[in-house]
CSV table of C-alpha atoms in Angstrom, one decimal:
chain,number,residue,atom,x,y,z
A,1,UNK,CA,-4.4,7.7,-11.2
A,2,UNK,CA,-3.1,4.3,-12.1
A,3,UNK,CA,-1.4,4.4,-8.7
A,4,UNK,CA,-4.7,4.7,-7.3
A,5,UNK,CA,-6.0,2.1,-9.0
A,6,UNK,CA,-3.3,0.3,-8.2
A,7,UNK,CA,-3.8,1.0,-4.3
A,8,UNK,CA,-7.7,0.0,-4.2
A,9,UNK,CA,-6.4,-3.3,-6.2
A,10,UNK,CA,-4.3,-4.1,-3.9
A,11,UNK,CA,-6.2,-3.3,-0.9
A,12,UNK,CA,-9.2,-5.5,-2.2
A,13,UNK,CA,-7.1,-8.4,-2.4
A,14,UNK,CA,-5.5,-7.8,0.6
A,15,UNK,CA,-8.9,-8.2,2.0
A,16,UNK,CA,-9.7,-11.2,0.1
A,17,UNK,CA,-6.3,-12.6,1.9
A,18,UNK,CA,-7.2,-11.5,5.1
A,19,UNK,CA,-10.4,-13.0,5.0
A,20,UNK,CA,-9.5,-16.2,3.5
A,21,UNK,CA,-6.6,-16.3,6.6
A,22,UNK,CA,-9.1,-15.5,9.1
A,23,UNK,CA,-11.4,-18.8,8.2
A,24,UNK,CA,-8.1,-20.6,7.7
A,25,UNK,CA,-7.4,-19.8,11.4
A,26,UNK,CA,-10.6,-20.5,12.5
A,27,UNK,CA,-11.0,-24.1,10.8
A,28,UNK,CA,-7.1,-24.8,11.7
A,29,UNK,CA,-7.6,-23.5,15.7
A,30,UNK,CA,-10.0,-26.6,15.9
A,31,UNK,CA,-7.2,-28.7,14.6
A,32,UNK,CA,-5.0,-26.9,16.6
A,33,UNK,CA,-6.6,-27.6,20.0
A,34,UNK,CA,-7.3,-31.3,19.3
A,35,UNK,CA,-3.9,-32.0,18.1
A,36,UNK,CA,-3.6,-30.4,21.7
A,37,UNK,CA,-5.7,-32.5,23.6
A,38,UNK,CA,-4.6,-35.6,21.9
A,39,UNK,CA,-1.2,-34.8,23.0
A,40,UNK,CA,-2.6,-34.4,26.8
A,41,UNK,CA,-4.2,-38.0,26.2
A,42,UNK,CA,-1.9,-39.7,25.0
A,43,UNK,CA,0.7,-38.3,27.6
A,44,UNK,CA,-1.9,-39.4,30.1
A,45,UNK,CA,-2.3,-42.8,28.5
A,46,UNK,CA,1.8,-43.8,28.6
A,47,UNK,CA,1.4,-42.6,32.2
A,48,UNK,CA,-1.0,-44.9,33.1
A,49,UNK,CA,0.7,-48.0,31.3
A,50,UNK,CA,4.2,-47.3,33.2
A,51,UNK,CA,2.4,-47.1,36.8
A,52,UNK,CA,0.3,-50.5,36.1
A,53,UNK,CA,3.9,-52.2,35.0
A,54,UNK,CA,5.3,-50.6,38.5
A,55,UNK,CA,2.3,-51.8,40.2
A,56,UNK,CA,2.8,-55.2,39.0
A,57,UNK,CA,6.0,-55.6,40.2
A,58,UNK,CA,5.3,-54.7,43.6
A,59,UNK,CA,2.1,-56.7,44.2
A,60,UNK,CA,3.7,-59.8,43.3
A,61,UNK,CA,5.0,-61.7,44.4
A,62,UNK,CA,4.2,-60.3,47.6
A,63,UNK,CA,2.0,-57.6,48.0
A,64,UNK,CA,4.6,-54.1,49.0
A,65,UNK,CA,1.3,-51.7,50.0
A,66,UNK,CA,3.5,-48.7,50.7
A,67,UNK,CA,5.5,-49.2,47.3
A,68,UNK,CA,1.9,-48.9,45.8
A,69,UNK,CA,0.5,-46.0,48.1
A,70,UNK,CA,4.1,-44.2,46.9
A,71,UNK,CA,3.4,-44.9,43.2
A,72,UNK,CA,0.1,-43.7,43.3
A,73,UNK,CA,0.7,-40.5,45.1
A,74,UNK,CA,3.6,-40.0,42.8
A,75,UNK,CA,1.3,-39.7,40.2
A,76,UNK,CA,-1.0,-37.7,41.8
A,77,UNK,CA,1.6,-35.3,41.9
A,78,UNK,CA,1.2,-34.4,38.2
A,79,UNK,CA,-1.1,-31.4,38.1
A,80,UNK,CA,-2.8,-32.9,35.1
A,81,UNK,CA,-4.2,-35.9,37.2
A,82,UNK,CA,-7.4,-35.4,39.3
A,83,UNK,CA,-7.0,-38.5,40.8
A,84,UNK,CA,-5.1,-42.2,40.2
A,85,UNK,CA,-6.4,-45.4,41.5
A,86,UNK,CA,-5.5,-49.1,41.9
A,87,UNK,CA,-8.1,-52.0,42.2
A,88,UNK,CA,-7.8,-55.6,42.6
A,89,UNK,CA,-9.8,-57.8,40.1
A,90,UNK,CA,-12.8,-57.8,42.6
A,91,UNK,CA,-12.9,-54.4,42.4
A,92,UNK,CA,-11.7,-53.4,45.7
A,93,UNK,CA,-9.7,-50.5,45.7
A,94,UNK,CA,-6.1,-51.3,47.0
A,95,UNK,CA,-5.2,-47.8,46.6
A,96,UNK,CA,-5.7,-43.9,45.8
A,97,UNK,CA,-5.1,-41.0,45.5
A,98,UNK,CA,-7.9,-40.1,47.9
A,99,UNK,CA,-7.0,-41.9,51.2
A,100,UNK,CA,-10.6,-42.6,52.5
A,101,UNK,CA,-11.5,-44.0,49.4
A,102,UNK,CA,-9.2,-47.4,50.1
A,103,UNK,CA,-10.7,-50.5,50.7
A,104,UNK,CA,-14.3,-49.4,49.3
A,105,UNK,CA,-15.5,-51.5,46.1
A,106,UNK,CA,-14.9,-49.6,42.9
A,107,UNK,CA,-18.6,-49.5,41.8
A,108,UNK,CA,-18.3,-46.5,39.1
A,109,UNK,CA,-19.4,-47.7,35.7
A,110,UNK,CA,-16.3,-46.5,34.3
A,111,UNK,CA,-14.2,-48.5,36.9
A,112,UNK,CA,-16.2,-51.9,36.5
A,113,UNK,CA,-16.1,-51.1,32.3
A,114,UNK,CA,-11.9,-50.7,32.8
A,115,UNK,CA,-12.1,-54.2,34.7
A,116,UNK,CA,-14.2,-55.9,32.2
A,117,UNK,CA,-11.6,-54.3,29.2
A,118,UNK,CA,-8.6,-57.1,28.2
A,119,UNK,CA,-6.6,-54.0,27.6
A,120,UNK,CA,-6.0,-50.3,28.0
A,121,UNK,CA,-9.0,-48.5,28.0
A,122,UNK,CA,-9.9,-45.2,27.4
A,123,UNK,CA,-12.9,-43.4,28.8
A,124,UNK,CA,-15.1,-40.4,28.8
A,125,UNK,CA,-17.7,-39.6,31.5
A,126,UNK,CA,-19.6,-36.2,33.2
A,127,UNK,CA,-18.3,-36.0,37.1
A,128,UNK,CA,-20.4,-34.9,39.8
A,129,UNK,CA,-18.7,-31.6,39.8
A,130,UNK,CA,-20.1,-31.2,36.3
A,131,UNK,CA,-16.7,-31.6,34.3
A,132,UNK,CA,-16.0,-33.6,31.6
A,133,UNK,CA,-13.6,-36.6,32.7
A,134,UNK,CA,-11.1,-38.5,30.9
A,135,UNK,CA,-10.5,-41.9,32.3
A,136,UNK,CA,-7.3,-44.0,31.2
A,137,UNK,CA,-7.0,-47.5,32.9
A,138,UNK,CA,-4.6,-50.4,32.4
A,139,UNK,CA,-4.9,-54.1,33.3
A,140,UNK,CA,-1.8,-55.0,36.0
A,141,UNK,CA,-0.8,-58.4,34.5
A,142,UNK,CA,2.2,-60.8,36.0
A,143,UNK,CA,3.1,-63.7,33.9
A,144,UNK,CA,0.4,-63.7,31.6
A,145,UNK,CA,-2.1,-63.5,34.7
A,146,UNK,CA,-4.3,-60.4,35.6
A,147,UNK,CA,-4.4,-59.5,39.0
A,148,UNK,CA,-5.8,-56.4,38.7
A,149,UNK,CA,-6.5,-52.5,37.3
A,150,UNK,CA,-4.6,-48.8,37.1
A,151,UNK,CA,-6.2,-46.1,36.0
A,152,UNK,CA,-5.8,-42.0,35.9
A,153,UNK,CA,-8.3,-39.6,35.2
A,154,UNK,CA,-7.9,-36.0,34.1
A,155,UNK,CA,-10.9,-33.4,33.7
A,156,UNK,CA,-11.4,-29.9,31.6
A,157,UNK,CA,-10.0,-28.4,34.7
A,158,UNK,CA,-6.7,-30.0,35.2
A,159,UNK,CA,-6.1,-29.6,31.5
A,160,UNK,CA,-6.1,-25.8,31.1
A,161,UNK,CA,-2.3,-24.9,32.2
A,162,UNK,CA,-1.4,-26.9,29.2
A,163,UNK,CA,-4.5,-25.7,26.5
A,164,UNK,CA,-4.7,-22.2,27.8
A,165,UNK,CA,-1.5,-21.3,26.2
A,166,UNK,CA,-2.3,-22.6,22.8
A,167,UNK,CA,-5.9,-20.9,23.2
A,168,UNK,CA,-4.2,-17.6,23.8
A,169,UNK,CA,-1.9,-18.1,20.8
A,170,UNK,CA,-4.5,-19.3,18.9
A,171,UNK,CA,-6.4,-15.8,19.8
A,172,UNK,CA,-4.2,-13.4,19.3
A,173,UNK,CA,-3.3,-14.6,15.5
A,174,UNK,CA,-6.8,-14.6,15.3
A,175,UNK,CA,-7.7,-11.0,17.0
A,176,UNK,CA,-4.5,-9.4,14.5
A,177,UNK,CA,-6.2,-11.3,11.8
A,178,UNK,CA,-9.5,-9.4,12.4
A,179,UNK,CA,-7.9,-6.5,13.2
A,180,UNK,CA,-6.5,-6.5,9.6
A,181,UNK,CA,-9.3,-7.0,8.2
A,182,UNK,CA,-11.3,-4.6,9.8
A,183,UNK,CA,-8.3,-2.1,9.5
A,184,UNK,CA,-8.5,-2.9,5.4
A,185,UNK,CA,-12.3,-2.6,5.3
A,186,UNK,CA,-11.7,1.1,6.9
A,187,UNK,CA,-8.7,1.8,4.6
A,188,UNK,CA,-10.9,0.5,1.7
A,189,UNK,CA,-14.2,2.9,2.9
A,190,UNK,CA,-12.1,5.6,2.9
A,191,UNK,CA,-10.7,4.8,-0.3
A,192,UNK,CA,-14.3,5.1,-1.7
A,193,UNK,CA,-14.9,8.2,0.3
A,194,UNK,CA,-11.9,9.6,-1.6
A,195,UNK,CA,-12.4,8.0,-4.7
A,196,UNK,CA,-16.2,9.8,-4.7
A,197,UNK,CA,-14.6,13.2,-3.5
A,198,UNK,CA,-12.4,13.3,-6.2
A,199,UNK,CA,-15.3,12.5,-9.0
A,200,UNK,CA,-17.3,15.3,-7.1
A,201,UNK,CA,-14.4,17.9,-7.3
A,202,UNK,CA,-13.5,16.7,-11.1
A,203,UNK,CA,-17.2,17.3,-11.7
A,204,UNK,CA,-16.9,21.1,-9.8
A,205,UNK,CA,-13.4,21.5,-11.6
A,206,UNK,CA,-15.6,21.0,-14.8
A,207,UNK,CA,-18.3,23.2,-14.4
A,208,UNK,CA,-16.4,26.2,-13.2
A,209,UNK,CA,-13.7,25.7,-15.7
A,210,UNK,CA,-16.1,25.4,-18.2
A,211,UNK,CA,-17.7,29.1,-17.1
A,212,UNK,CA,-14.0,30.5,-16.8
A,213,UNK,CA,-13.6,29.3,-20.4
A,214,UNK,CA,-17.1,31.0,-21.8
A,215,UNK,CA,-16.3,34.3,-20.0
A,216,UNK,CA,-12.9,34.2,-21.6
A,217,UNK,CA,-14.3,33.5,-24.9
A,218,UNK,CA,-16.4,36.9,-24.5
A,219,UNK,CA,-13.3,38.5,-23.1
A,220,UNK,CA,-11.5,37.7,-26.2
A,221,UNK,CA,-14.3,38.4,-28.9
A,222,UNK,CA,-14.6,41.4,-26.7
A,223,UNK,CA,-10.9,43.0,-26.8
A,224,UNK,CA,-10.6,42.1,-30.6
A,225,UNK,CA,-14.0,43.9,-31.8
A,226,UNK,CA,-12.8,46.9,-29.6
A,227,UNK,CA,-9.4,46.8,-31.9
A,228,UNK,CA,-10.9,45.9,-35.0
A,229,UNK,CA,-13.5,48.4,-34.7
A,230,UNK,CA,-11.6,51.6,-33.3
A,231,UNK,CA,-8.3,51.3,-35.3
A,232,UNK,CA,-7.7,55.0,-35.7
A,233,UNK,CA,-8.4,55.4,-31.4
A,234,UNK,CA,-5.2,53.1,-30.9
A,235,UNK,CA,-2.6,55.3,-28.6
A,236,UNK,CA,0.4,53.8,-26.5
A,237,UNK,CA,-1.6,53.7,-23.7
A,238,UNK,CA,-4.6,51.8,-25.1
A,239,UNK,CA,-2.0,49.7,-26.8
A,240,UNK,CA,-0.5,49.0,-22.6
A,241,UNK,CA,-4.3,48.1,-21.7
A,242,UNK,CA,-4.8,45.7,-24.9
A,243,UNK,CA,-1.4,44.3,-23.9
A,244,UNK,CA,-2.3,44.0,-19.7
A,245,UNK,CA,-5.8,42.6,-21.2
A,246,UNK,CA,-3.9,39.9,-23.3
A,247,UNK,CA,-1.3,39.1,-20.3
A,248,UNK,CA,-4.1,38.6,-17.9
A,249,UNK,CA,-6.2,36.3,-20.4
A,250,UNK,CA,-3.0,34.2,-21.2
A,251,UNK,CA,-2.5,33.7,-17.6
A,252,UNK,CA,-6.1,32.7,-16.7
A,253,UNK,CA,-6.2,30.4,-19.8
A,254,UNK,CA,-2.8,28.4,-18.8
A,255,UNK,CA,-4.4,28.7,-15.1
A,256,UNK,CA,-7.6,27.0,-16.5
A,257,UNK,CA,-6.0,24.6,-18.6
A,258,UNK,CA,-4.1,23.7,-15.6
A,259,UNK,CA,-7.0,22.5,-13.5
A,260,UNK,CA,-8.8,20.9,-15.9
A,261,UNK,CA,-5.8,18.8,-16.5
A,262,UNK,CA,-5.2,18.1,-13.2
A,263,UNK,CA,-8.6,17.1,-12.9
A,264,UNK,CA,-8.3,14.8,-15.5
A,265,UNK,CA,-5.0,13.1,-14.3
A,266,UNK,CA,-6.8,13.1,-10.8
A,267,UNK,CA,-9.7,11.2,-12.6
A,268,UNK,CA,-7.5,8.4,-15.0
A,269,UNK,CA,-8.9,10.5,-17.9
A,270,UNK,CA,-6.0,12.2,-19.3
A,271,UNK,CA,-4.2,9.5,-21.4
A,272,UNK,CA,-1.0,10.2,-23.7
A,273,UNK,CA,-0.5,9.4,-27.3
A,274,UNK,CA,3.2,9.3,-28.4
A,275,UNK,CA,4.5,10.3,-31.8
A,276,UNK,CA,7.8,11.5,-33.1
A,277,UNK,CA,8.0,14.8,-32.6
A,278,UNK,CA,10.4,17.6,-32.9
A,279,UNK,CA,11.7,18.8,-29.5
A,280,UNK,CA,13.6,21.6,-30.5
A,281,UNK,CA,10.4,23.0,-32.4
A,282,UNK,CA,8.4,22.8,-29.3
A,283,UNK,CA,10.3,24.6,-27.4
A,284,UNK,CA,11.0,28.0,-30.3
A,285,UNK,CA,7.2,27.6,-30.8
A,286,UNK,CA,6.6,28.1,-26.4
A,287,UNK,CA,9.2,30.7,-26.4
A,288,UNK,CA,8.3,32.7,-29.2
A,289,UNK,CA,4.2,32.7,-27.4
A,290,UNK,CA,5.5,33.7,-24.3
A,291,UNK,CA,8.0,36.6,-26.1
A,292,UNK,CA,5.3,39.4,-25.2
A,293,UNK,CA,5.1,38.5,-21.6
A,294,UNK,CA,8.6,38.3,-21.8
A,295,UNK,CA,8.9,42.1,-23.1
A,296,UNK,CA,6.0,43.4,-20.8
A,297,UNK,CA,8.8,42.6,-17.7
A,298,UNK,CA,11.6,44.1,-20.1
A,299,UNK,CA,13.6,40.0,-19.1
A,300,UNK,CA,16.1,39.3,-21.9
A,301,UNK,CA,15.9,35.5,-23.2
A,302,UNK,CA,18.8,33.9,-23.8
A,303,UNK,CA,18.7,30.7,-26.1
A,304,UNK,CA,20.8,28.0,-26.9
A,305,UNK,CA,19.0,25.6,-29.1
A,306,UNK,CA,21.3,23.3,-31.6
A,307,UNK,CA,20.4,23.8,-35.3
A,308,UNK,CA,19.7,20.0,-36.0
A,309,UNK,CA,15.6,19.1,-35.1
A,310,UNK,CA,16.1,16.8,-31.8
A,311,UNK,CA,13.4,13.7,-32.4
A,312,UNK,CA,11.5,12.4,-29.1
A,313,UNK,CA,8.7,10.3,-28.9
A,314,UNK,CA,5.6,12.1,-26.6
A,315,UNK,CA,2.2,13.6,-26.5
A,316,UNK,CA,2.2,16.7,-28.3
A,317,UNK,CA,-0.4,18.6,-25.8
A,318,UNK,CA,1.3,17.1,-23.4
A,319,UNK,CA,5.0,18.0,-23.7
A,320,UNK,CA,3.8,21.3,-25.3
A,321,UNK,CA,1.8,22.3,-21.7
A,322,UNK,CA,5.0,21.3,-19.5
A,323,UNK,CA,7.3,23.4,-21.9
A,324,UNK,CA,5.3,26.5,-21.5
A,325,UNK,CA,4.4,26.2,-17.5
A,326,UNK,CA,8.4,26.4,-17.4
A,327,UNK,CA,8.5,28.9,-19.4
A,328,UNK,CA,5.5,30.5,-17.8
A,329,UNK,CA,6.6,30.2,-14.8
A,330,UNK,CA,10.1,31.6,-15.8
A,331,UNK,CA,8.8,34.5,-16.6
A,332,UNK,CA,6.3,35.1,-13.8
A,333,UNK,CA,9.0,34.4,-11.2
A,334,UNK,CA,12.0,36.6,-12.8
A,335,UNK,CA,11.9,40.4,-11.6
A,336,UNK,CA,12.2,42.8,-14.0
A,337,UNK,CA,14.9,43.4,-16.3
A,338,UNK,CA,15.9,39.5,-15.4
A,339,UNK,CA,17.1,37.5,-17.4
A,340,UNK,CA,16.0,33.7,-18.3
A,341,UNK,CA,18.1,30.9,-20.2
A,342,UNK,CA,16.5,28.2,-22.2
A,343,UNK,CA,19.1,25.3,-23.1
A,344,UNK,CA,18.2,21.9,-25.3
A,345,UNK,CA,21.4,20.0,-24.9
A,346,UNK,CA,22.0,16.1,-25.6
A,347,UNK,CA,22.4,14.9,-22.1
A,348,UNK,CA,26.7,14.4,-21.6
A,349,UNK,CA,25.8,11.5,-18.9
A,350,UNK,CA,23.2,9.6,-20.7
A,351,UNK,CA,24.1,9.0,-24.5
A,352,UNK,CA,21.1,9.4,-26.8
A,353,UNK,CA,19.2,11.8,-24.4
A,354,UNK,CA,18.1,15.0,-24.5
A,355,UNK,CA,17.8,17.6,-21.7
A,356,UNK,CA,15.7,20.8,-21.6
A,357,UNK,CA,16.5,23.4,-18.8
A,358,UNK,CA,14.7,26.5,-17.5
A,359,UNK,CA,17.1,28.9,-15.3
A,360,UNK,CA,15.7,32.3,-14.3
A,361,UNK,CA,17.5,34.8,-11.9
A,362,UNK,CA,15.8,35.4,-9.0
A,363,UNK,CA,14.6,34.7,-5.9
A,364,UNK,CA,15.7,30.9,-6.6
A,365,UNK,CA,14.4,28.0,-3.8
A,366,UNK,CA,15.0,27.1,-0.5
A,367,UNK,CA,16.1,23.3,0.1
A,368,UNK,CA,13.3,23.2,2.4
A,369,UNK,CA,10.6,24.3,-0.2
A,370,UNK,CA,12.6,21.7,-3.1
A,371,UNK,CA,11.1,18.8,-1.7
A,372,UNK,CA,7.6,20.3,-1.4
A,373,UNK,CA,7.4,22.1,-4.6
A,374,UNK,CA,6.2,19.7,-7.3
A,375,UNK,CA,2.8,18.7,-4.9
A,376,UNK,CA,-0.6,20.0,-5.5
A,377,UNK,CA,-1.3,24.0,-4.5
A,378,UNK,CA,2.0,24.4,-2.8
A,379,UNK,CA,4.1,27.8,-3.1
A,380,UNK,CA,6.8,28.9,-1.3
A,381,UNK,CA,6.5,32.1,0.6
A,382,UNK,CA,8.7,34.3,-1.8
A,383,UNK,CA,5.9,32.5,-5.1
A,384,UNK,CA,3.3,34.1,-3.1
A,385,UNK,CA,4.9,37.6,-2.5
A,386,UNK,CA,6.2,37.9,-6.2
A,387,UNK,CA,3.4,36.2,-8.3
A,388,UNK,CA,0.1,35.3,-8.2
A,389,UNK,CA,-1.2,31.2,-8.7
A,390,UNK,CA,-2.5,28.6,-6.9
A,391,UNK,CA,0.6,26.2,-7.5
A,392,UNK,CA,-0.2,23.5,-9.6
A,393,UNK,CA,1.8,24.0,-12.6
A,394,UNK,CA,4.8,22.1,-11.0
A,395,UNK,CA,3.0,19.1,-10.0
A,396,UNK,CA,1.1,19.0,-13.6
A,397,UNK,CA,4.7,18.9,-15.3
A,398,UNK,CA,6.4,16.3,-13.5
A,399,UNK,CA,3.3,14.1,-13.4
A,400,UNK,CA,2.9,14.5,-17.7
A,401,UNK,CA,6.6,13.6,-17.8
A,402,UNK,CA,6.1,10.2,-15.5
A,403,UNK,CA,3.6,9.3,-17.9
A,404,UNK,CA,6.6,9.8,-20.3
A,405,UNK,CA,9.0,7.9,-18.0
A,406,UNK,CA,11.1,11.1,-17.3
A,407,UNK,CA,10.9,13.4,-14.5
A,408,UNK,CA,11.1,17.2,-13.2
A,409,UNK,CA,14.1,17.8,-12.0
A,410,UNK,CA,15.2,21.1,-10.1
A,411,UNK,CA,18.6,22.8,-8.3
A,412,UNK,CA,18.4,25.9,-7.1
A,413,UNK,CA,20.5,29.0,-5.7
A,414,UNK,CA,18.6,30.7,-3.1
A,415,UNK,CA,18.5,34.3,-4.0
A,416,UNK,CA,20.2,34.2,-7.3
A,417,UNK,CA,18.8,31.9,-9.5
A,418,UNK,CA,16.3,28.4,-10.3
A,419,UNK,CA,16.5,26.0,-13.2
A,420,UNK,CA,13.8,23.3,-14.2
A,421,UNK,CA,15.1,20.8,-16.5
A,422,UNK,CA,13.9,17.1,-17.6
A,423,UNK,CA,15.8,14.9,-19.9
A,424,UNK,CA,14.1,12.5,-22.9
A,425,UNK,CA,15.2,9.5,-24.7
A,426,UNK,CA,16.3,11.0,-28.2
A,427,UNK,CA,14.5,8.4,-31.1
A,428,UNK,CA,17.1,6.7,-33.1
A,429,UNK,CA,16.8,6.2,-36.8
A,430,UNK,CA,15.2,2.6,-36.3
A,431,UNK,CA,12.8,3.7,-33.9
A,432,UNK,CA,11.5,6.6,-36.5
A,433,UNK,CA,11.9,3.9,-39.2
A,434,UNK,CA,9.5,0.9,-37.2
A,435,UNK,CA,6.7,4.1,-36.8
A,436,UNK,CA,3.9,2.5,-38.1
A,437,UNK,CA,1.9,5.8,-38.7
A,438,UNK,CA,4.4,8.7,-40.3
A,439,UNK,CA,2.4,11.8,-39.3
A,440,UNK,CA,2.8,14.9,-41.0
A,441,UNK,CA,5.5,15.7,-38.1
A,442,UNK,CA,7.1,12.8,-38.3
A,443,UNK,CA,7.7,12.7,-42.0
A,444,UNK,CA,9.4,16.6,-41.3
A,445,UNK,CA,12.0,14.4,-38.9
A,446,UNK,CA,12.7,11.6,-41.6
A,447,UNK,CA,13.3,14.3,-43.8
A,448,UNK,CA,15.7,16.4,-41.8
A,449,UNK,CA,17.1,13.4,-41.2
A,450,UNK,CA,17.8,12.2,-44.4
A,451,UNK,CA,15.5,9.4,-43.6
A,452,UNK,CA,13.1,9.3,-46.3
């Protein structure tokens, strides 16, 4: 649950990102375009100061009409210019970039404006083809004296090779942007949708747990007034149906405490209280609950427990459930006449550890079905032939010891034999001596201990 959490935090303020880059990218693709343009002007503008220099040198001291023609078209060459001009200070035009346009007085207000300017001059103006124009002119000066004006305009037009790439750029950072977001709005929806599916099947878990557990109750009240009222009936064979009545109800209780546990994990409700407790305890008190079940398949247990208490700090309920859905599971999974070894060893490659291992003859697991086997409702094909379940015992163990930091571990032989083990930090005397609360249990470890 915390991951989940941790998932829908994440994705909100990956979402808060997103959007906060997507009106980044919006105010800075302004910025962008104008730092753009004002490149293309001022490009423009350099331009049309070097040809009014050139042009001064060849209309003086004698006028050279084909070096100024060649200057001119030279710079009409540049895509960017729509057209370059050179007028006298009367305002006839001594050339153009337009040939027919050559001796005809310069009347545009932007050409009379660039005349009337003591220096360069930049203009904006709507042409007759309904662009917008950009208009840079330059007084031609010799010695001090004007003798006349160069100018270059540009339009919207001529200016797209060089802004359409950075309008492209600009749009695809923006379209992955958006596409981000609206992928993380999705992601987030169906977050919810899942979020809300899992409340709904925690609430269904609930309610039909909660009838499994009423019907049990009755089942139980039931099979002990029928002993307690009929003592003198009791024949091996009634004993075998009392016994199959009392294997089926264990079953369906650990099945039932099972899902509601999961459901609880599922919905962040299931939270862990560590205290010392005694390991070693736990595990004599699982095995010696599960003896009968144990008998009922004739499996032999085999124990190797050390005789000093082993201290770990943990949830009771909670190490106590994943301890006997091992053991459970041990049992329902070992044919008859099997045998099953329970071991609590200090761990040889981790000093001040404990591990506890499960190995049961058998069937064992596939390397295939390893990986899969700790995840929700999953059983291997040789679970389902030889026991009935629905699989989530596994995954309900190893998630209970990650809230304890440890983990389910499992190797397997395939048809010989499958051991369960997880391994726990062993408390040291300080750590038992710093307990701020010395429950009954823990007092027992101080004691054995020679603590207190």
């Amino acid at each position: 649950m915390k991951k989940t959490k941790l998932r829908e935090l994440v994705i909100k303020v990956s979402i808060a990102v997103s959007a906060i880059v997507l009106v980044v990218i919006l105010a800075a693709a302004g910025l962008i375009l104008q730092d753009a343009k004002n490149s293309i002007f001022e490009s423009t503008r350099q331009s049309a100061e070097v040809m009014s220099k050139r042009i001064g040198a060849a209309m003086f001291p004698r006028e050279d009409i084909f070096s100024i023609h060649m200057l001119v078209n030279t710079m009409k060459m540049d895509k960017l210019v729509k057209y370059a001009i050179v007028s006298d200070q009367k305002g006839f035009i001594r050339s153009h970039s337009e040939p027919e346009k050559i001796g005809a007085l310069d009347g545009t207000p932007q050409g009379e404006k660039a005349r009337r300017a003591d220096a360069a001059l930049t203009q904006s103006f709507k042409g007759g083809d309904g662009l917008d124009y950009f208009y840079f002119s330059e007084p031609i000066t010799v010695g001090g004296t004007r003798i006349g004006t160069a100018a270059l305009a540009i339009n919207t037009e001529t200016m797209k090779p060089q802004l359409e790439p950075v309008k492209e750029k600009l749009f695809f950072i923006f379209a992955a942007a958006f596409l981000s977001l609206i992928l993380l709005l999705e992601i987030r929806n169906l977050t919810i949708k899942e979020r809300n599916a899992a409340a709904l099947k925690s609430a269904m878990v609930h309610a039909v747990s909660h009838e499994f557990n009423n019907a049990l109750s009755v089942i139980d009240a039931s099979v002990f007034m029928l002993k307690e009222s009929e003592p003198q009936k009791t024949s091996l064979s009634r004993e075998d149906l009392y016994q199959t009545l009392e294997y089926e109800q264990n079953f369906l209780k650990r099945m039932v405490k099972n899902i509601l546990n999961e459901a609880r994990m599922e919905a962040g409700k299931f939270k862990i209280e560590k205290r010392p407790l005694l390991l070693r305890d736990i595990v004599s008190r699982s095995l010696a609950a599960m003896h009968t079940l144990a008998q009922n398949k004739k499996i032999s247990f085999s124990r190797d427990l050390p005789e000093n208490p082993v201290p770990v700090n943990a949830d009771p309920e909670a190490l106590a459930l994943v301890i006997s859905n091992l053991v459970g599971n041990a049992i329902k999974y070992t044919p008859e006449k099997g045998q099953v070894v329970f071991r609590l060893k200090k761990d040889a490659e981790k000093a001040g550890y404990v591990t506890f291992f499960v190995e049961n003859s058998g069937a064992g697991i596939s390397e295939k079905d390893i990986s899969l086997i700790k995840e929700g409702f999953y059983r291997s094909e040789d679970a389902k032939s030889s026991a009935e379940g629905f699989g989530l015992g596994l995954k309900i163990c190893n998630e209970m010891l990650e809230l304890h930091g440890a983990r389910l571990e499992l190797k397997s032989e395939p048809g010989k034999s499958a051991c369960f083990y997880f391994t726990l930090p062993i408390m040291t005397e300080k750590e038992l001596r710093a307990a701020s609360t010395i429950s009954a249990p823990s007092r027992e470890i101080r004691a054995r201990n020679g603590i207190i």
